[in-house]
PDB file of C-alpha atoms and ligand atoms in Angstrom:
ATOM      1  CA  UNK A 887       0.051  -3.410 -23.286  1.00 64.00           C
ATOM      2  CA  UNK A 888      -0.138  -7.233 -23.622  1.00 68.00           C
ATOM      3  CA  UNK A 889      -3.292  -8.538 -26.032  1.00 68.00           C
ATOM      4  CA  UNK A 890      -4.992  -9.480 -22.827  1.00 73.00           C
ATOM      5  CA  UNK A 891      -5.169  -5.782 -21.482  1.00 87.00           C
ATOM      6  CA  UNK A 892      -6.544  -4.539 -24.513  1.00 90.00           C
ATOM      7  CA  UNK A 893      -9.464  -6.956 -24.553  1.00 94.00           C
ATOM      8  CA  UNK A 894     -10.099  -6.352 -20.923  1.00 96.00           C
ATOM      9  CA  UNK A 895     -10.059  -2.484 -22.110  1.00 97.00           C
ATOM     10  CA  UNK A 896     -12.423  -2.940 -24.490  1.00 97.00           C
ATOM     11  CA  UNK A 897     -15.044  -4.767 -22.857  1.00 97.00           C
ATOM     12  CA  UNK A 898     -14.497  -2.479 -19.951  1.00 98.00           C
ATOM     13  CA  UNK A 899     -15.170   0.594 -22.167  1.00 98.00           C
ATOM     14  CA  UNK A 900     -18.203  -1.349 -23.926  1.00 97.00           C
ATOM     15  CA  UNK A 901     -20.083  -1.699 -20.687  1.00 98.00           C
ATOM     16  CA  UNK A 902     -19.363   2.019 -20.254  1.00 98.00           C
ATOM     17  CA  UNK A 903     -20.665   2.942 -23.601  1.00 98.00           C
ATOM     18  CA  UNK A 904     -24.031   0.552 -23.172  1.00 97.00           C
ATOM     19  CA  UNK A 905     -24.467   2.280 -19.305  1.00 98.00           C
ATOM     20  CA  UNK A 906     -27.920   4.478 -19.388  1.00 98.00           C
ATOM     21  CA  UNK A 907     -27.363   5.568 -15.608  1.00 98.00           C
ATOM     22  CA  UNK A 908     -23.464   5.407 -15.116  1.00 98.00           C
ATOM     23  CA  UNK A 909     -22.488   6.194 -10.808  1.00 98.00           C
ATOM     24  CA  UNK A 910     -18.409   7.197 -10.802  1.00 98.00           C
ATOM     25  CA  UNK A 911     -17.337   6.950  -7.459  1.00 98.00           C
ATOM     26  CA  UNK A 912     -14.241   8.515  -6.632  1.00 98.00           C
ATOM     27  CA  UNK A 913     -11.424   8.639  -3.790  1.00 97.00           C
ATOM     28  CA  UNK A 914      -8.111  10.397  -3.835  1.00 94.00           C
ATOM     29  CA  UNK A 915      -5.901   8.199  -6.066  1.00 96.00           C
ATOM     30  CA  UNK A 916      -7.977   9.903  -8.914  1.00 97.00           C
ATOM     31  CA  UNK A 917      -6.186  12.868  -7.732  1.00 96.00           C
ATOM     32  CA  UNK A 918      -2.701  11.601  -6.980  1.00 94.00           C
ATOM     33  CA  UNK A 919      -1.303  12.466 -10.206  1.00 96.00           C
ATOM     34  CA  UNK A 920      -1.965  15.776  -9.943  1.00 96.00           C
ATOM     35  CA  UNK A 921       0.466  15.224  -7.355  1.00 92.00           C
ATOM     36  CA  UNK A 922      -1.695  15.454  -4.207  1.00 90.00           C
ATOM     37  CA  UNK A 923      -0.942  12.788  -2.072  1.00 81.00           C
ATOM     38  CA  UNK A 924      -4.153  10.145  -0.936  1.00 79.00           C
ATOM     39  CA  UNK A 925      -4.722  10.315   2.455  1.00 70.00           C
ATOM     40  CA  UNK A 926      -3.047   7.067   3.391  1.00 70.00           C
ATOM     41  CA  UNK A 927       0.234   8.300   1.718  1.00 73.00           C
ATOM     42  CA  UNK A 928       3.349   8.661   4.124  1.00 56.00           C
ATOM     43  CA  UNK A 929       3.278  12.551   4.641  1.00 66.00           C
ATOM     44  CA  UNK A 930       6.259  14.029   4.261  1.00 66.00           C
ATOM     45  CA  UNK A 931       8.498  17.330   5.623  1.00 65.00           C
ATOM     46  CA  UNK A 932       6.704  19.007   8.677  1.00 68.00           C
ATOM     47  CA  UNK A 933       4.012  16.289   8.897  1.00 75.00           C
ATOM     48  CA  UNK A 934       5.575  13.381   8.655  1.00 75.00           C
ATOM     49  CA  UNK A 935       5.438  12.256  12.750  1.00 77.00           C
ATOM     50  CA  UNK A 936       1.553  12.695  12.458  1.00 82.00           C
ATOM     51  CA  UNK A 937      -1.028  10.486  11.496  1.00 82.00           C
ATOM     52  CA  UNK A 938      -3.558  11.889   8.979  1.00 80.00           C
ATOM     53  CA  UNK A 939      -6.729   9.838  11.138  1.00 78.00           C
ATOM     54  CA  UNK A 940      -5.460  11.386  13.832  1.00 80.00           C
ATOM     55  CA  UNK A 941      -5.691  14.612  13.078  1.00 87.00           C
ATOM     56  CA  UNK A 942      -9.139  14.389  11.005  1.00 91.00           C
ATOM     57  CA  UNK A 943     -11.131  14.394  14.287  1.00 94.00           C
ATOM     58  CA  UNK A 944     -12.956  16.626  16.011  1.00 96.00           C
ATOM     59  CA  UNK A 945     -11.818  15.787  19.082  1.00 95.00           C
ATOM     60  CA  UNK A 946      -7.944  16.652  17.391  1.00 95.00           C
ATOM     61  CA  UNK A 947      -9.515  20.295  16.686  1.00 96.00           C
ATOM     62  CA  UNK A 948     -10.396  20.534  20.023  1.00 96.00           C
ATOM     63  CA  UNK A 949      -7.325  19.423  21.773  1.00 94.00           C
ATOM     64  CA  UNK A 950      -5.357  21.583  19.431  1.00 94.00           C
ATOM     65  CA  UNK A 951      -6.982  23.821  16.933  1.00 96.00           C
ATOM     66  CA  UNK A 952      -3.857  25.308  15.450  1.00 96.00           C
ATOM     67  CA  UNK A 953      -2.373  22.066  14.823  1.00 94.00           C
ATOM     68  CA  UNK A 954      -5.334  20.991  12.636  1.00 95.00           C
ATOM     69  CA  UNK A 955      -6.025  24.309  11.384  1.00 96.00           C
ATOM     70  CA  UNK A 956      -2.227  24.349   9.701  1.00 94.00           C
ATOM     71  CA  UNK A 957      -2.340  21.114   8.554  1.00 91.00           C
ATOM     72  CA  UNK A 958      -5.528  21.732   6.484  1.00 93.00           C
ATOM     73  CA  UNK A 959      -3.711  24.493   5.492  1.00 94.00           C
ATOM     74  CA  UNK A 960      -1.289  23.105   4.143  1.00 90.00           C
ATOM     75  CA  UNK A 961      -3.207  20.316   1.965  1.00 90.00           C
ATOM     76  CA  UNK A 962      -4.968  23.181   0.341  1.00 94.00           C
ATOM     77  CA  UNK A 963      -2.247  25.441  -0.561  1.00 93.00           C
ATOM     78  CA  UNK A 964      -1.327  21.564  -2.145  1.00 90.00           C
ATOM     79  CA  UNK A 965      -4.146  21.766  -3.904  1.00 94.00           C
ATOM     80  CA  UNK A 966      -3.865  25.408  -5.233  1.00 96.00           C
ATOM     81  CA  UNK A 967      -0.891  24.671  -6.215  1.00 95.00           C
ATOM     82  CA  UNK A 968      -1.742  21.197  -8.081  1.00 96.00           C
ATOM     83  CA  UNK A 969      -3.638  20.918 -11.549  1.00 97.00           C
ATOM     84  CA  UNK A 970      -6.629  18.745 -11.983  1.00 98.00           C
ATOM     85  CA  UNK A 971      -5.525  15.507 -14.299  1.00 98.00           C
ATOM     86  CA  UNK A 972      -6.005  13.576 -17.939  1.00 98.00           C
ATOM     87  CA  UNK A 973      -8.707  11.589 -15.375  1.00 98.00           C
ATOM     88  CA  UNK A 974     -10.941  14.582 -14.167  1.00 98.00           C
ATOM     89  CA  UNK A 975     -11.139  15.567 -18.023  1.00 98.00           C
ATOM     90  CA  UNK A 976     -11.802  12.078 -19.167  1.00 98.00           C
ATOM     91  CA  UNK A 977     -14.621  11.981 -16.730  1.00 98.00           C
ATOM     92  CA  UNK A 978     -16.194  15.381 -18.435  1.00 98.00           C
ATOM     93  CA  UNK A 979     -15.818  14.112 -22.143  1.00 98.00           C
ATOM     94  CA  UNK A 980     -17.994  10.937 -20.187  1.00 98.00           C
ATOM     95  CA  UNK A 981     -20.799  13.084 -19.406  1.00 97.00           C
ATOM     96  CA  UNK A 982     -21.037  14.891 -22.827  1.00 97.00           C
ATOM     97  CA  UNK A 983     -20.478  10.900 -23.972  1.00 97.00           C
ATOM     98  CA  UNK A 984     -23.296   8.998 -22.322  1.00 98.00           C
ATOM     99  CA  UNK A 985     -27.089  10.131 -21.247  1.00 97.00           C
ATOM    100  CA  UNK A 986     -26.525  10.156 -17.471  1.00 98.00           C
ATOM    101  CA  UNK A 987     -23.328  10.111 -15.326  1.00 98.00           C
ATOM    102  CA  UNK A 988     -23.027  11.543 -11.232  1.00 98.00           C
ATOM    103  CA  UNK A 989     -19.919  11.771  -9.974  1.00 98.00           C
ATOM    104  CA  UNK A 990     -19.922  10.502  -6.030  1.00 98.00           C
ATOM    105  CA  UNK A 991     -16.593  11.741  -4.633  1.00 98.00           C
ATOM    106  CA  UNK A 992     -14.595  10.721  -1.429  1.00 97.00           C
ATOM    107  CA  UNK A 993     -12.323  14.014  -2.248  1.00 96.00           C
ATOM    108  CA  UNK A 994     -12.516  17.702  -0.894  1.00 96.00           C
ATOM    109  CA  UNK A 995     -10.294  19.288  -3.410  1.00 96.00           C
ATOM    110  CA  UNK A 996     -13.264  20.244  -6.160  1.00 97.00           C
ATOM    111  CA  UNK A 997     -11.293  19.020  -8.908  1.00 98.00           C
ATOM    112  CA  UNK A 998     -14.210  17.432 -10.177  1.00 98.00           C
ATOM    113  CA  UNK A 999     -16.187  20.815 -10.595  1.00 98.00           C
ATOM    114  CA  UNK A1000     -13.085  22.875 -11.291  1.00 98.00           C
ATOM    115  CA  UNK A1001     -12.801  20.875 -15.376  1.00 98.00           C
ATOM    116  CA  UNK A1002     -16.559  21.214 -15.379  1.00 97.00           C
ATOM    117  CA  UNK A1003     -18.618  17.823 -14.653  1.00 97.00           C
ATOM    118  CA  UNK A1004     -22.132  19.093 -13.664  1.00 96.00           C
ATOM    119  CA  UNK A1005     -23.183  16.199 -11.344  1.00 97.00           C
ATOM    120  CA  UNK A1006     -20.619  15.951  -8.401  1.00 98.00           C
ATOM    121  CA  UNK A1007     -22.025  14.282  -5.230  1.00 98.00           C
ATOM    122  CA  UNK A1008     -19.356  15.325  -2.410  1.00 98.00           C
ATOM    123  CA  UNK A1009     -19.775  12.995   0.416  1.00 98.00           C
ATOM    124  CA  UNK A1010     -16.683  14.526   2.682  1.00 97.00           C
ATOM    125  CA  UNK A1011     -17.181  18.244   1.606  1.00 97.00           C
ATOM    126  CA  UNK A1012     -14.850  20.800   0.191  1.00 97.00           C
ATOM    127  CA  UNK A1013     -12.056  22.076   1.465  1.00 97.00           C
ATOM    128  CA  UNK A1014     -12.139  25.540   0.146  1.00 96.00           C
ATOM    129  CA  UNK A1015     -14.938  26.393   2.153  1.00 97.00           C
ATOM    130  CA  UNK A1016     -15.251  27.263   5.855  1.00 98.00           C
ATOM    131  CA  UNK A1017     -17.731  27.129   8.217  1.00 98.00           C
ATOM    132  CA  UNK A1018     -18.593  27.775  12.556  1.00 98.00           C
ATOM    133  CA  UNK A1019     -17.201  24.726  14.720  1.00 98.00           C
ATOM    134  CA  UNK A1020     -20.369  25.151  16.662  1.00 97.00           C
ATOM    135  CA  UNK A1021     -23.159  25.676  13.861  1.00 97.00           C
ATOM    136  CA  UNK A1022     -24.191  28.954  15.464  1.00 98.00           C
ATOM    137  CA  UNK A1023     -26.701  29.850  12.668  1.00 97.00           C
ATOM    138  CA  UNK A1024     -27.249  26.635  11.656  1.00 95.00           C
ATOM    139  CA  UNK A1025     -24.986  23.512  10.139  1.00 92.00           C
ATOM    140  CA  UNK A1026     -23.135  24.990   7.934  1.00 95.00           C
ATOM    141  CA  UNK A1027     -23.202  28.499   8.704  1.00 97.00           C
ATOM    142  CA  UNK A1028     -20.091  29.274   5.838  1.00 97.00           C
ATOM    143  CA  UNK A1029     -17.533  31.863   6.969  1.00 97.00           C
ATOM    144  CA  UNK A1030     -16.220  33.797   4.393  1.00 97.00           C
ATOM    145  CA  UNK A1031     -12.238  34.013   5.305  1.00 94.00           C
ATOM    146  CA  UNK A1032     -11.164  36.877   2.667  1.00 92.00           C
ATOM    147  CA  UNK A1033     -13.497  38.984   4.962  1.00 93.00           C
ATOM    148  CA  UNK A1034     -11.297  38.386   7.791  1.00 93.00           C
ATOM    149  CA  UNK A1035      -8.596  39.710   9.702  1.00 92.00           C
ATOM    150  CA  UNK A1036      -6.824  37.734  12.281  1.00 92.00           C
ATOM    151  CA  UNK A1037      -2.797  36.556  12.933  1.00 92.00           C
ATOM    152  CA  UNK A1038      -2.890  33.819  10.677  1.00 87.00           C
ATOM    153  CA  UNK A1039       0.320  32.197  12.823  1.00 90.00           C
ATOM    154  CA  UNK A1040      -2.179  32.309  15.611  1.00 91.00           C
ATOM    155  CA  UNK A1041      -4.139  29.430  14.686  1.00 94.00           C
ATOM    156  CA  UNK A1042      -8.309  29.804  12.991  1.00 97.00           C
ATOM    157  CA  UNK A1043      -9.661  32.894  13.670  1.00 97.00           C
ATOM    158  CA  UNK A1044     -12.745  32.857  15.949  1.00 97.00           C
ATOM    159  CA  UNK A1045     -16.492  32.394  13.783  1.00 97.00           C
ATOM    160  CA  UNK A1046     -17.581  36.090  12.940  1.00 96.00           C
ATOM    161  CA  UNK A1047     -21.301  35.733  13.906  1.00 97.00           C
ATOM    162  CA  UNK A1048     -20.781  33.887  17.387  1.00 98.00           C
ATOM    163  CA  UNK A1049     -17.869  35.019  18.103  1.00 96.00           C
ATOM    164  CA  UNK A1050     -17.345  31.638  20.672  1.00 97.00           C
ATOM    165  CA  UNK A1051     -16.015  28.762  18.430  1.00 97.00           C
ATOM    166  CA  UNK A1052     -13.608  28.671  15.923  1.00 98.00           C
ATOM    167  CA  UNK A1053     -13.665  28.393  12.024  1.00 98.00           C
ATOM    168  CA  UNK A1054     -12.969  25.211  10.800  1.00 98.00           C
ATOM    169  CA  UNK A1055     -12.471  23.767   7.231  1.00 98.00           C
ATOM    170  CA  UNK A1056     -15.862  22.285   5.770  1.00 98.00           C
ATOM    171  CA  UNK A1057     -14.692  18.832   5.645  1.00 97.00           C
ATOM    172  CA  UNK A1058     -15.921  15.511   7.251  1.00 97.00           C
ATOM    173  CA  UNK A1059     -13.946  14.134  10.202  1.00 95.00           C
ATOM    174  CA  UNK A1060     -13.573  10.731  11.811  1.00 92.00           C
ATOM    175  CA  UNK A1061     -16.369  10.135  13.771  1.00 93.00           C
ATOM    176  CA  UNK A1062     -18.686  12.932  12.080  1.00 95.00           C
ATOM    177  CA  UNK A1063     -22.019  12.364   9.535  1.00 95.00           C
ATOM    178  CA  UNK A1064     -22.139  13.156   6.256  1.00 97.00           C
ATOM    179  CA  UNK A1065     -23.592  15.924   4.427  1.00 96.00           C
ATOM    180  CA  UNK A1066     -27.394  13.901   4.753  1.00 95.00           C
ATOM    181  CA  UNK A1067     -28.356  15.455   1.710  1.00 97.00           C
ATOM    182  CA  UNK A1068     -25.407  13.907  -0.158  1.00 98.00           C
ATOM    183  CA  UNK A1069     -25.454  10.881   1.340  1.00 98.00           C
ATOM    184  CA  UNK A1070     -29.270  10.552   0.530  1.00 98.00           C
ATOM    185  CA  UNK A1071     -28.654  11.234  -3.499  1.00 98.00           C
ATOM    186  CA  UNK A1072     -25.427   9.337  -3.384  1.00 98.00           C
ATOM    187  CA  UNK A1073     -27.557   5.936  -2.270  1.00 98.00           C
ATOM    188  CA  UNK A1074     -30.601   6.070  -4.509  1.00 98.00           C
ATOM    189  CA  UNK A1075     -27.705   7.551  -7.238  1.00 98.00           C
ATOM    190  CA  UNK A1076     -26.373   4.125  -6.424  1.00 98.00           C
ATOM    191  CA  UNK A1077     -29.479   2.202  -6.299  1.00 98.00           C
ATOM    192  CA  UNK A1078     -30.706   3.151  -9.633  1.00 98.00           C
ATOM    193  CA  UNK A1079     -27.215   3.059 -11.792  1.00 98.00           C
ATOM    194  CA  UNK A1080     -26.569   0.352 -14.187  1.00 98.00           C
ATOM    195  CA  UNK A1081     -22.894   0.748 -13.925  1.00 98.00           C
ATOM    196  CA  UNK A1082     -20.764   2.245 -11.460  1.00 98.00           C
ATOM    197  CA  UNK A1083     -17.212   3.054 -12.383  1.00 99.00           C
ATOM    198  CA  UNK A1084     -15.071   3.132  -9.156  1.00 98.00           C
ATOM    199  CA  UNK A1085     -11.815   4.543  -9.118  1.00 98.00           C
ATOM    200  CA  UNK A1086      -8.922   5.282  -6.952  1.00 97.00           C
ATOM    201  CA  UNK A1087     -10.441   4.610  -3.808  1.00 97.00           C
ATOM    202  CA  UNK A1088      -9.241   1.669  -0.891  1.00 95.00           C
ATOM    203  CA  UNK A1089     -12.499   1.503   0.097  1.00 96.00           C
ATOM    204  CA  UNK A1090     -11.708   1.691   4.059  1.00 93.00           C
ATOM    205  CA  UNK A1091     -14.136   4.525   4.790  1.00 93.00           C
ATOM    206  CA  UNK A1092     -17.737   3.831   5.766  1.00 95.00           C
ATOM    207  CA  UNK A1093     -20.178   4.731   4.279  1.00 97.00           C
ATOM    208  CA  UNK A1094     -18.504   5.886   0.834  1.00 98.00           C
ATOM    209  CA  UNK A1095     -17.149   2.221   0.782  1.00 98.00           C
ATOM    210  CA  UNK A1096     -20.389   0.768   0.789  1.00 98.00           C
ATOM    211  CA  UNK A1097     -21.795   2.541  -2.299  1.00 98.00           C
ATOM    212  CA  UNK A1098     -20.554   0.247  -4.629  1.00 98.00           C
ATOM    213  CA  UNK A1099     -21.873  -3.045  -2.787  1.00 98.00           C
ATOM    214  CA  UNK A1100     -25.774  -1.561  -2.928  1.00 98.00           C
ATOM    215  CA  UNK A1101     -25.314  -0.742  -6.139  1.00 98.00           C
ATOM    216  CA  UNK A1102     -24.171  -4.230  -6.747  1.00 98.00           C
ATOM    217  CA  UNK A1103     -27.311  -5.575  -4.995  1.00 98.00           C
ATOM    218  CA  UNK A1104     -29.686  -3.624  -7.410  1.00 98.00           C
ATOM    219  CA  UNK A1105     -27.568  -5.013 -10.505  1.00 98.00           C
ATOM    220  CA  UNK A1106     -25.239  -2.738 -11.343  1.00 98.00           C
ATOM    221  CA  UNK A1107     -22.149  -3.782 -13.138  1.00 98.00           C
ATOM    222  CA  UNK A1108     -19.168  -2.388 -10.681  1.00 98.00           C
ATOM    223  CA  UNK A1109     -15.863  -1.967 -12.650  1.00 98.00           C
ATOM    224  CA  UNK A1110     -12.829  -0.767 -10.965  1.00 98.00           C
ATOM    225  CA  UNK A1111      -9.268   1.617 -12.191  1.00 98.00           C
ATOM    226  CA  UNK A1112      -6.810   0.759  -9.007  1.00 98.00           C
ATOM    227  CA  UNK A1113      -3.096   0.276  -9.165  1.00 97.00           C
ATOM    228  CA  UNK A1114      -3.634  -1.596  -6.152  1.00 97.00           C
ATOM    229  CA  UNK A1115      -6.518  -4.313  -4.853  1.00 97.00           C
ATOM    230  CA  UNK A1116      -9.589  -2.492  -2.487  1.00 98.00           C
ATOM    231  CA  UNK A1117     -12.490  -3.822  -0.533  1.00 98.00           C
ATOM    232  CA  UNK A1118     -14.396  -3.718  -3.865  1.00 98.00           C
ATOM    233  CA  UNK A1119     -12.042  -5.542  -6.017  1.00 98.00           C
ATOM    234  CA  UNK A1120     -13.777  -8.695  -5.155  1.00 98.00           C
ATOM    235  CA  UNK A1121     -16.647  -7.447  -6.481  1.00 98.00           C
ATOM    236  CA  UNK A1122     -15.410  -5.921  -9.747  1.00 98.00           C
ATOM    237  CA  UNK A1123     -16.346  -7.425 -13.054  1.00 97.00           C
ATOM    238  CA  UNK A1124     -13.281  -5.991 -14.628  1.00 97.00           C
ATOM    239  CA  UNK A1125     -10.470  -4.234 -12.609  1.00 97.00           C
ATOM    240  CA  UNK A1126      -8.315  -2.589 -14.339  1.00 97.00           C
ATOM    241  CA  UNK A1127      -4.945  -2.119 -12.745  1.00 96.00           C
ATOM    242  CA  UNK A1128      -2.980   1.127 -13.080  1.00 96.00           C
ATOM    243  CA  UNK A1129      -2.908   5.049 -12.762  1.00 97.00           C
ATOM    244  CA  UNK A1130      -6.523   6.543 -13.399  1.00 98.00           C
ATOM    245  CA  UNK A1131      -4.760   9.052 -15.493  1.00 98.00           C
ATOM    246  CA  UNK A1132      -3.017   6.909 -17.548  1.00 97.00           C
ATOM    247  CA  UNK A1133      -6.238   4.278 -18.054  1.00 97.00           C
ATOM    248  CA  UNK A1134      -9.334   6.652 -18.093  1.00 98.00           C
ATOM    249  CA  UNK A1135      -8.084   8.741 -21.004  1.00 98.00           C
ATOM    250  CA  UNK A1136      -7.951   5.488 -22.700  1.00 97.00           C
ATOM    251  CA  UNK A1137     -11.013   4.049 -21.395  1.00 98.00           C
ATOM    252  CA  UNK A1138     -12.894   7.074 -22.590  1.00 98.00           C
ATOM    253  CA  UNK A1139     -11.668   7.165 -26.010  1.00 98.00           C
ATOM    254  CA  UNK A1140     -12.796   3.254 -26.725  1.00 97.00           C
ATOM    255  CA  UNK A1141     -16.275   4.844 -25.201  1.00 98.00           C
ATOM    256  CA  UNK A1142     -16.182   7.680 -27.944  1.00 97.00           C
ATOM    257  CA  UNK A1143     -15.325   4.782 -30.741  1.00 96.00           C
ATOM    258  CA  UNK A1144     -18.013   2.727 -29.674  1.00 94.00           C
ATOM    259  CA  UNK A1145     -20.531   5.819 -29.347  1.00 90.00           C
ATOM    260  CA  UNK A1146     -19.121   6.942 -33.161  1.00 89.00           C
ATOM    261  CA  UNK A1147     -20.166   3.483 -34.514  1.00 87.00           C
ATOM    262  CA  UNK A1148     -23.255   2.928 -32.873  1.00 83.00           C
ATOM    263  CA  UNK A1149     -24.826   6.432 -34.179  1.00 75.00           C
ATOM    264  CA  UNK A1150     -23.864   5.016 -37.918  1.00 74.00           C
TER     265      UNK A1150
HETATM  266  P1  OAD B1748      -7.020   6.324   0.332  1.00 66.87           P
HETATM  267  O1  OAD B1748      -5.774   7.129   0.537  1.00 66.87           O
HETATM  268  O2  OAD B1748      -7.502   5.470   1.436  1.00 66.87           O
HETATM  269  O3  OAD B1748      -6.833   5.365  -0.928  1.00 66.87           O
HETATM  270  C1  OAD B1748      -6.343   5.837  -2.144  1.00 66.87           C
HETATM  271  C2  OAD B1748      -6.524   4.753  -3.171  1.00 66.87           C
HETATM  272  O4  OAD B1748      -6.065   5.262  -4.423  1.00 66.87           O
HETATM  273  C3  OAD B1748      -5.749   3.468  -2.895  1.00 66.87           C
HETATM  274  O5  OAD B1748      -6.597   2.346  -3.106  1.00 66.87           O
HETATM  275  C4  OAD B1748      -4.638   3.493  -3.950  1.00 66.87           C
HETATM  276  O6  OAD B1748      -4.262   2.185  -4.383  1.00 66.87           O
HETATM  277  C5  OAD B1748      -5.319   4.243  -5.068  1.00 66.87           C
HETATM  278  N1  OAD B1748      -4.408   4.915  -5.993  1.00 66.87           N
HETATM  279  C6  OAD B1748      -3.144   5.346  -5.773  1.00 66.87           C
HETATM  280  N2  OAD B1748      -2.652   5.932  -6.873  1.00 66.87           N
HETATM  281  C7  OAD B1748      -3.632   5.880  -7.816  1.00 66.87           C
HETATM  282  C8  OAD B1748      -3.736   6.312  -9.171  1.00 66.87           C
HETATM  283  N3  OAD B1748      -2.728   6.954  -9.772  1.00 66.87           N
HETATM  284  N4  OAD B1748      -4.892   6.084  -9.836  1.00 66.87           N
HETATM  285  C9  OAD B1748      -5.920   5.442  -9.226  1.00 66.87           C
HETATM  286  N5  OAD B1748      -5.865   5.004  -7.953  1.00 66.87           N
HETATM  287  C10 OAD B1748      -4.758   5.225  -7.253  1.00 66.87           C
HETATM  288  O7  OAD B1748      -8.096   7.367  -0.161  1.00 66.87           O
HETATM  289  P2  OAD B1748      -9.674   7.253  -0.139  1.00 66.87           P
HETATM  290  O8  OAD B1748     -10.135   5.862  -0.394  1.00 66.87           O
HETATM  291  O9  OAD B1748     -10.184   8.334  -1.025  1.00 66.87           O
HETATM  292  O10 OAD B1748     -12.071  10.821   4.507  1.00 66.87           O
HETATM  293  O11 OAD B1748      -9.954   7.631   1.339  1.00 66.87           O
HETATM  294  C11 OAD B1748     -11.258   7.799   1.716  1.00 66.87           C
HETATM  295  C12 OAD B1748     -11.350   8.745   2.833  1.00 66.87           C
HETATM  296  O12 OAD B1748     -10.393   8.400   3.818  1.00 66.87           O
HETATM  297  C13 OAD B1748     -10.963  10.163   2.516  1.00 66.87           C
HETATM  298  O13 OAD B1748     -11.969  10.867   1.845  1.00 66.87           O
HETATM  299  C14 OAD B1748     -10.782  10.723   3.874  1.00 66.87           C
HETATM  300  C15 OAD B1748     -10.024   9.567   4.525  1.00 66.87           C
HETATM  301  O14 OAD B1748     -10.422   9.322   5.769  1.00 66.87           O
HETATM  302  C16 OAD B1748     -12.285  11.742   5.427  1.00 66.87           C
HETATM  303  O15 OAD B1748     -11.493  12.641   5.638  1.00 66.87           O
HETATM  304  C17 OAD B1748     -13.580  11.573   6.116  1.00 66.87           C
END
């Protein structure tokens, strides 16, 4: 690390450790070294000839419901399979570090609840749980799948209570709304913080992408971990460039200094 990167790191960790109301918004490069790729990674094997905002539509479920249905199932057997990273722990020593910090995450694997952080905002959903394609007792009416039985090579089974549409995963598609109750705490989350810490996101997706612009506009600080430039680089006062799992564990322990020396 040249001198340069480690004042950069320290002033980006002071800003941090002076934050009252730190927003972390997160997308899936957070979780690409637990080796799940982000969604605008070339897929490999089986699903390599398909396009991933192709099939993230519901108009992609409807034209073929298997297709979809196997391709979410494979991204979660991914994530079963896959261990949450030195960057969703980092983010839990944060909270027990500073007086307020709420998670606002792009990602549906819940590795941000599975290591423990309290506040998690999920603005696409979660893909362990399932719900009716039509709503049938209201949106979402959850399906429980380990109660049941169908051919699993067959495709989703149909919705136990309607019996009409299929299960689907309880994620947000192309062309779908978000959750409104998480996209309502998500803006005045990002209204009212002093700092928000956004990391591993390109910032292509509307209206996660926007988050970090209001916030902006009320005067937070925005400071960025990226390997690569996003739509909110621009407005970054520090980006640091990298893996999140390599930078945050380093971020966080400049925080804990800084925390150490101001309670003497
Ligand atoms: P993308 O796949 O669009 O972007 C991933 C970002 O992570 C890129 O900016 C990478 O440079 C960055 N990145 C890669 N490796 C990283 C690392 N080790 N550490 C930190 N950053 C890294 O993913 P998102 O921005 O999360 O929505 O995509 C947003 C939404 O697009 C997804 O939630 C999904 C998709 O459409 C829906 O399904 C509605």
């Amino acid at each position: 690390m040249s001198a340069n990167d480690e004042v950069l790191l320290d002033e980006f960790a002071r800003i941090i450790a002076n934050s009252t109301r730190l927003a972390v918004s997160t997308g899936a490069g957070i979780s690409k070294e637990s080796g799940i790729p982000t969604f605008r990674d070339a897929m490999d094997g089986l699903w390599a000839r398909y396009d991933p905002e192709e099939l993230a539509t519901p108009s992609a479920f409807q034209r073929n419901p298997k297709l979809v249905w196997d391709w979410y199932t494979y991204r979660r057997e991914l994530i079963n399979a896959a261990q949450p990273n030195a960057a969703h722990y980092a983010l839990v020593e944060l909270e027990n570090l500073l007086p307020q910090v709420v998670i606002i995450t792009q990602n549906v694997d819940g590795f941000h609840d599975k290591v423990g952080n309290r506040n998690v905002i999920h603005l696409h959903g979660n893909i362990h749980r399932t719900k009716c394609a039509d709503a049938c007792k209201g949106e979402p009416t959850y399906i429980d799948l380990s109660q049941i039985e169908w051919n699993q090579d067959a495709g989703p089974p149909l919705c136990p209570y309607c019996k009409k549409a299929y299960a689907r995963p309880d994620v947000v598609w192309f062309t779908e709304p978000l959750p409104s109750d998480a996209l309502r705490q998500a803006y005045t989350v990002s209204r009212k913080a002093d700092v928000m810490l956004v990391i591993g996101t390109s910032g292509l997706v509307q209206p996660a992408a926007s988050l970090p612009f209001l916030a902006a506009e009320h005067g937070a600080k925005i400071l960025e971990i990226n390997p690569n430039p996003s739509t909110i680089s621009n407005i970054a006062t520090i980006r640091l460039e990298g893996g999140a799992a390599i930078i945050l564990p380093k971020v966080v322990k400049r925080v804990r200094a800084y925390k150490k020396n101001s309670d003497e």
